[in-house]
Short mmCIF file of C-alpha atoms and ligand atoms in Angstrom, two decimals:
data_model
loop_
_atom_site.label_atom_id
_atom_site.label_comp_id
_atom_site.label_asym_id
_atom_site.label_seq_id
_atom_site.Cartn_x
_atom_site.Cartn_y
_atom_site.Cartn_z
CA UNK A 308 14.93 9.21 1.58
CA UNK A 309 12.59 12.15 2.08
CA UNK A 310 10.12 10.13 4.14
CA UNK A 311 12.81 9.34 6.72
CA UNK A 312 12.92 12.96 7.71
CA UNK A 313 9.14 13.14 8.14
CA UNK A 314 7.87 12.37 11.62
CA UNK A 315 4.24 11.80 10.76
CA UNK A 316 2.12 11.07 7.74
CA UNK A 317 -1.58 11.29 7.05
CA UNK A 318 -2.55 8.79 4.38
CA UNK A 319 -5.37 6.98 2.69
CA UNK A 320 -4.59 3.37 1.92
CA UNK A 321 -5.81 -0.10 1.16
CA UNK A 322 -4.68 -2.88 3.49
CA UNK A 323 -2.91 -5.51 1.38
CA UNK A 324 -1.69 -8.05 3.89
CA UNK A 325 -1.08 -8.51 7.57
CA UNK A 326 1.11 -10.77 9.69
CA UNK A 327 1.29 -11.33 13.40
CA UNK A 328 4.20 -9.52 14.96
CA UNK A 329 5.51 -10.14 18.46
CA UNK A 330 3.00 -10.74 21.27
CA UNK A 331 0.11 -8.49 20.36
CA UNK A 332 1.10 -6.51 17.29
CA UNK A 333 0.56 -6.83 13.59
CA UNK A 334 2.80 -5.86 10.69
CA UNK A 335 0.81 -4.67 7.71
CA UNK A 336 1.59 -4.04 4.11
CA UNK A 337 -0.57 -1.22 2.79
CA UNK A 338 -0.81 0.56 -0.54
CA UNK A 339 -1.17 4.25 0.18
CA UNK A 340 -2.28 7.04 -2.10
CA UNK A 341 0.48 9.27 -0.78
CA UNK A 342 3.55 7.00 -0.67
CA UNK A 343 2.76 3.78 -2.50
CA UNK A 344 3.46 0.56 -0.67
CA UNK A 345 4.39 0.86 3.00
CA UNK A 346 5.08 -1.51 5.85
CA UNK A 347 3.38 -0.28 8.97
CA UNK A 348 3.17 -1.59 12.51
CA UNK A 349 -0.17 -1.81 14.29
CA UNK A 350 0.51 -2.03 18.01
CA UNK A 351 -1.65 -4.07 20.33
CA UNK A 352 -4.29 -4.92 17.71
CA UNK A 353 -4.41 -8.57 18.67
CA UNK A 354 -5.60 -7.69 22.16
CA UNK A 355 -9.28 -8.35 22.59
CA UNK A 356 -10.18 -4.79 23.47
CA UNK A 357 -8.27 -3.18 20.62
CA UNK A 358 -10.43 -0.64 18.85
CA UNK A 359 -8.15 -0.53 15.82
CA UNK A 360 -8.36 -4.22 14.95
CA UNK A 361 -11.62 -4.08 12.96
CA UNK A 362 -10.23 -1.45 10.60
CA UNK A 363 -7.10 -3.34 9.69
CA UNK A 364 -8.29 -6.41 7.81
CA UNK A 365 -7.02 -6.92 4.24
CA UNK A 366 -9.14 -5.21 1.53
CA UNK A 367 -10.19 -2.45 3.94
CA UNK A 368 -9.74 1.07 2.67
CA UNK A 369 -8.63 3.28 5.54
CA UNK A 370 -7.60 6.75 6.50
CA UNK A 371 -4.48 6.61 8.66
CA UNK A 372 -2.26 8.70 10.82
CA UNK A 373 1.26 7.28 10.96
CA UNK A 374 4.21 8.16 13.15
CA UNK A 375 7.79 7.34 12.30
CA UNK A 376 9.22 4.72 14.65
CA UNK A 377 12.72 3.34 14.39
CA UNK A 378 12.93 2.34 10.74
CA UNK A 379 9.19 1.90 10.25
CA UNK A 380 5.84 3.62 10.40
CA UNK A 381 3.52 3.00 13.34
CA UNK A 382 -0.24 3.47 13.14
CA UNK A 383 -1.48 6.03 15.64
CA UNK A 384 -5.01 6.53 14.28
CA UNK A 385 -7.17 4.63 11.85
CA UNK A 386 -10.64 5.07 10.39
CA UNK A 387 -12.41 2.91 7.83
CA UNK A 388 -13.24 4.66 4.56
CA UNK A 389 -14.73 1.59 2.89
CA UNK A 390 -14.78 -1.95 4.27
CA UNK A 391 -15.78 -3.33 0.85
CA UNK A 392 -18.38 -5.57 2.45
CA UNK A 393 -20.10 -6.65 -0.80
CA UNK A 394 -16.76 -8.12 -1.91
CA UNK A 395 -16.23 -9.97 1.34
CA UNK A 396 -19.75 -11.37 1.18
CA UNK A 397 -18.98 -13.32 -1.99
CA UNK A 398 -16.18 -15.80 -2.14
CA UNK A 399 -15.61 -15.39 -5.87
CA UNK A 400 -15.41 -11.59 -5.61
CA UNK A 401 -13.04 -11.93 -2.67
CA UNK A 402 -10.87 -14.11 -4.89
CA UNK A 403 -10.77 -11.52 -7.67
CA UNK A 404 -10.06 -8.71 -5.23
CA UNK A 405 -7.23 -10.70 -3.64
CA UNK A 406 -5.72 -11.19 -7.08
CA UNK A 407 -5.72 -7.42 -7.73
CA UNK A 408 -4.18 -6.80 -4.33
CA UNK A 409 -1.53 -9.44 -4.94
CA UNK A 410 -0.52 -7.87 -8.24
CA UNK A 411 -0.23 -4.45 -6.60
CA UNK A 412 1.79 -5.95 -3.76
CA UNK A 413 4.19 -7.81 -6.03
CA UNK A 414 4.67 -5.04 -8.58
CA UNK A 415 5.06 -2.04 -6.31
CA UNK A 416 8.21 -0.84 -4.65
CA UNK A 417 8.06 0.47 -1.10
CA UNK A 418 7.70 4.23 -0.64
CA UNK A 419 7.17 4.95 -4.31
CA UNK A 420 4.10 7.10 -4.91
CA UNK A 421 1.81 6.03 -7.77
CA UNK A 422 -1.56 7.76 -7.42
CA UNK A 423 -2.98 6.59 -10.74
CA UNK A 424 -2.29 3.01 -9.63
CA UNK A 425 -3.95 3.65 -6.27
CA UNK A 426 -6.99 5.11 -8.04
CA UNK A 427 -7.11 2.14 -10.42
CA UNK A 428 -7.10 -0.27 -7.49
CA UNK A 429 -9.89 1.53 -5.64
CA UNK A 430 -11.99 1.97 -8.79
CA UNK A 431 -11.57 -1.70 -9.68
CA UNK A 432 -12.77 -2.78 -6.24
CA UNK A 433 -15.78 -0.50 -6.60
CA UNK A 434 -16.48 -1.98 -10.03
CA UNK A 435 -16.36 -5.51 -8.61
CA UNK A 436 -18.93 -4.37 -6.05
CA UNK A 437 -21.22 -2.85 -8.64
CA UNK A 438 -21.95 -6.23 -10.24
CA UNK A 439 -19.91 -5.47 -13.35
CA UNK A 440 -18.57 -8.46 -15.30
CA UNK A 441 -15.60 -9.46 -13.09
CA UNK A 442 -13.77 -10.75 -16.17
CA UNK A 443 -13.81 -7.27 -17.70
CA UNK A 444 -12.94 -5.54 -14.42
CA UNK A 445 -9.90 -7.76 -13.87
CA UNK A 446 -8.65 -7.67 -17.49
CA UNK A 447 -9.06 -3.89 -17.60
CA UNK A 448 -7.10 -3.66 -14.35
CA UNK A 449 -4.30 -5.80 -15.82
CA UNK A 450 -4.08 -3.75 -19.03
CA UNK A 451 -3.96 -0.44 -17.12
CA UNK A 452 -1.51 -1.82 -14.55
CA UNK A 453 0.89 -2.68 -17.38
CA UNK A 454 0.50 0.88 -18.73
CA UNK A 455 1.03 2.55 -15.39
CA UNK A 456 4.14 0.54 -14.59
CA UNK A 457 5.74 1.11 -17.98
CA UNK A 458 5.10 -2.34 -19.47
CA UNK A 459 2.49 -1.40 -22.09
CA UNK A 460 2.84 -3.96 -24.89
CA UNK A 461 3.16 -2.79 -28.51
CA UNK A 462 0.04 -3.83 -30.42
CA UNK A 463 0.01 -1.46 -33.39
CA UNK A 464 3.21 -2.37 -35.20
CA UNK A 465 5.40 -5.45 -35.40
CA UNK A 466 8.11 -5.15 -32.74
CA UNK A 467 10.68 -6.62 -35.17
CA UNK A 468 10.14 -4.97 -38.59
CA UNK A 469 8.04 -2.00 -37.35
CA UNK A 470 5.47 -2.51 -40.11
CA UNK A 471 1.84 -1.78 -39.10
CA UNK A 472 0.02 -4.88 -37.89
CA UNK A 473 -2.45 -6.10 -40.52
CA UNK A 474 -5.92 -7.51 -39.83
CA UNK A 475 -4.94 -11.16 -39.62
CA UNK A 476 -3.78 -13.58 -36.97
CA UNK A 477 -0.44 -12.57 -35.47
CA UNK A 478 2.15 -13.62 -32.92
CA UNK A 479 3.06 -12.18 -29.55
CA UNK A 480 6.46 -12.09 -27.89
CA UNK A 481 6.87 -11.69 -24.13
CA UNK A 482 10.56 -10.99 -24.57
CA UNK A 483 10.01 -8.25 -27.14
CA UNK A 484 6.88 -6.98 -25.41
CA UNK A 485 4.45 -6.96 -28.31
CA UNK A 486 3.09 -8.21 -31.60
CA UNK A 487 5.24 -9.99 -34.16
CA UNK A 488 3.91 -10.18 -37.71
CA UNK A 489 3.73 -13.57 -39.49
CA UNK A 490 6.75 -12.66 -41.66
CA UNK A 491 8.95 -12.09 -38.60
CA UNK A 492 7.47 -14.87 -36.47
CA UNK A 493 10.54 -17.12 -36.78
CA UNK A 494 12.88 -14.48 -35.34
CA UNK A 495 12.19 -14.21 -31.60
CA UNK A 496 12.45 -17.34 -29.55
CA UNK A 497 9.07 -16.97 -27.90
CA UNK A 498 6.56 -16.02 -30.64
CA UNK A 499 3.15 -17.30 -29.58
CA UNK A 500 0.20 -17.34 -31.97
CA UNK A 501 -2.48 -14.78 -31.12
CA UNK A 502 -5.76 -14.36 -33.00
CA UNK A 503 -6.83 -11.08 -34.54
CA UNK A 504 -9.96 -11.13 -32.40
CA UNK A 505 -7.92 -11.26 -29.17
CA UNK A 506 -5.58 -8.59 -30.43
CA UNK A 507 -8.46 -6.31 -31.38
CA UNK A 508 -10.01 -6.67 -27.95
CA UNK A 509 -6.66 -6.08 -26.26
CA UNK A 510 -6.25 -2.83 -28.25
CA UNK A 511 -9.79 -1.81 -27.40
CA UNK A 512 -9.00 -2.04 -23.67
CA UNK A 513 -5.65 -0.31 -24.14
CA UNK A 514 -7.18 2.68 -25.94
CA UNK A 515 -10.44 3.32 -24.18
CA UNK A 516 -11.65 4.39 -20.75
CA UNK A 517 -13.58 1.90 -18.65
CA UNK A 518 -16.81 3.90 -19.15
CA UNK A 519 -16.61 2.95 -22.83
CA UNK A 520 -15.32 -0.62 -22.66
CA UNK A 521 -18.06 -1.61 -20.24
CA UNK A 522 -20.67 -0.83 -22.92
CA UNK A 523 -19.55 -3.77 -25.05
CA UNK A 524 -19.83 -7.38 -23.90
CA UNK A 525 -16.60 -9.33 -24.00
CA UNK A 526 -16.83 -11.63 -27.07
CA UNK A 527 -17.08 -15.20 -25.80
CA UNK A 528 -14.26 -16.71 -27.95
CA UNK A 529 -11.92 -13.94 -26.80
CA UNK A 530 -12.28 -14.57 -23.06
CA UNK A 531 -10.10 -17.57 -22.43
CA UNK A 532 -7.21 -16.89 -24.85
CA UNK A 533 -7.10 -13.22 -23.81
CA UNK A 534 -6.99 -14.10 -20.13
CA UNK A 535 -4.20 -16.60 -20.80
CA UNK A 536 -2.16 -14.20 -22.88
CA UNK A 537 -2.40 -11.46 -20.28
CA UNK A 538 -1.69 -13.67 -17.30
CA UNK A 539 1.31 -15.30 -18.96
CA UNK A 540 2.67 -11.92 -20.01
CA UNK A 541 2.23 -10.59 -16.48
CA UNK A 542 3.92 -13.67 -15.00
CA UNK A 543 6.83 -13.15 -17.38
CA UNK A 544 7.21 -9.47 -16.46
CA UNK A 545 6.82 -10.18 -12.76
CA UNK A 546 9.66 -12.63 -12.83
CA UNK A 547 11.95 -10.07 -14.44
CA UNK A 548 10.60 -7.33 -12.23
CA UNK A 549 11.20 -9.33 -9.06
CA UNK A 550 14.75 -10.06 -10.18
CA UNK A 551 15.43 -6.39 -10.86
CA UNK A 552 13.81 -5.38 -7.56
CA UNK A 553 16.05 -7.91 -5.78
CA UNK A 554 19.01 -6.43 -7.59
CA UNK A 555 18.10 -2.90 -6.52
CA UNK A 556 17.65 -4.11 -2.95
CA UNK A 557 21.05 -5.78 -3.06
CA UNK A 558 22.71 -2.59 -4.28
CA UNK A 559 20.91 -0.55 -1.65
CA UNK A 560 21.93 -2.89 1.18
CA UNK A 561 25.54 -2.88 -0.01
CA UNK A 562 25.51 0.89 -0.13
CA UNK A 563 24.28 1.16 3.43
CA UNK A 564 27.08 -1.14 4.55
CA UNK A 565 29.75 1.01 2.88
ZN1 ZN B 2028 7.42 -8.00 -38.69
#
């Protein structure tokens, strides 16, 4: 991999997670603008006098200087760009932010750059801080995440017969990744009913920038079913994604043994 040959890296990143490592160190998972998800070692940060410690809490946006150690990156310098204090001050906002971070962590592959996804994450945290409707911020994040990772569901035409979707209640298939019209609803094994109102709102988020979708209040009857549809679809994709990521990892590890 190209990054193996690099000795140092300057990066901007969001801290996703950290775990204690050895006596005084911490192993962090970060999502960087430059190289996607990375595992980095922070040496000595659990010592009382460590000056780095305060910058390395989850949800902190940092500017980093990394040096290549044996098989991993080591933090040599760190500065806070944004500590996202308004999020930390409210338990509910912290919960939403942790959910976004968890999705990024679970969906992303190490050392795979995805700047639009990094920007989406940072913008979504800023939106949570700006007292926007957290429901909208999180749903918009989910819809764009699916786009950016290549899982955009088909909402314009039936995924079975390819006819345009008409303005009536429809079905949705996780397996087929999109809308199934009432005529075809008996075909896939997992066709779930979905109302036209939910579908319309889903399309609205898929098509428009945040600056536009924030102008319209989320219709009350749409909230719960839309959230459920999205979260179930994401859970379905994640399961497949995790399996395929495991598979890739298995192939990689076998290759290195050969
Ligand atoms: Zn159809």
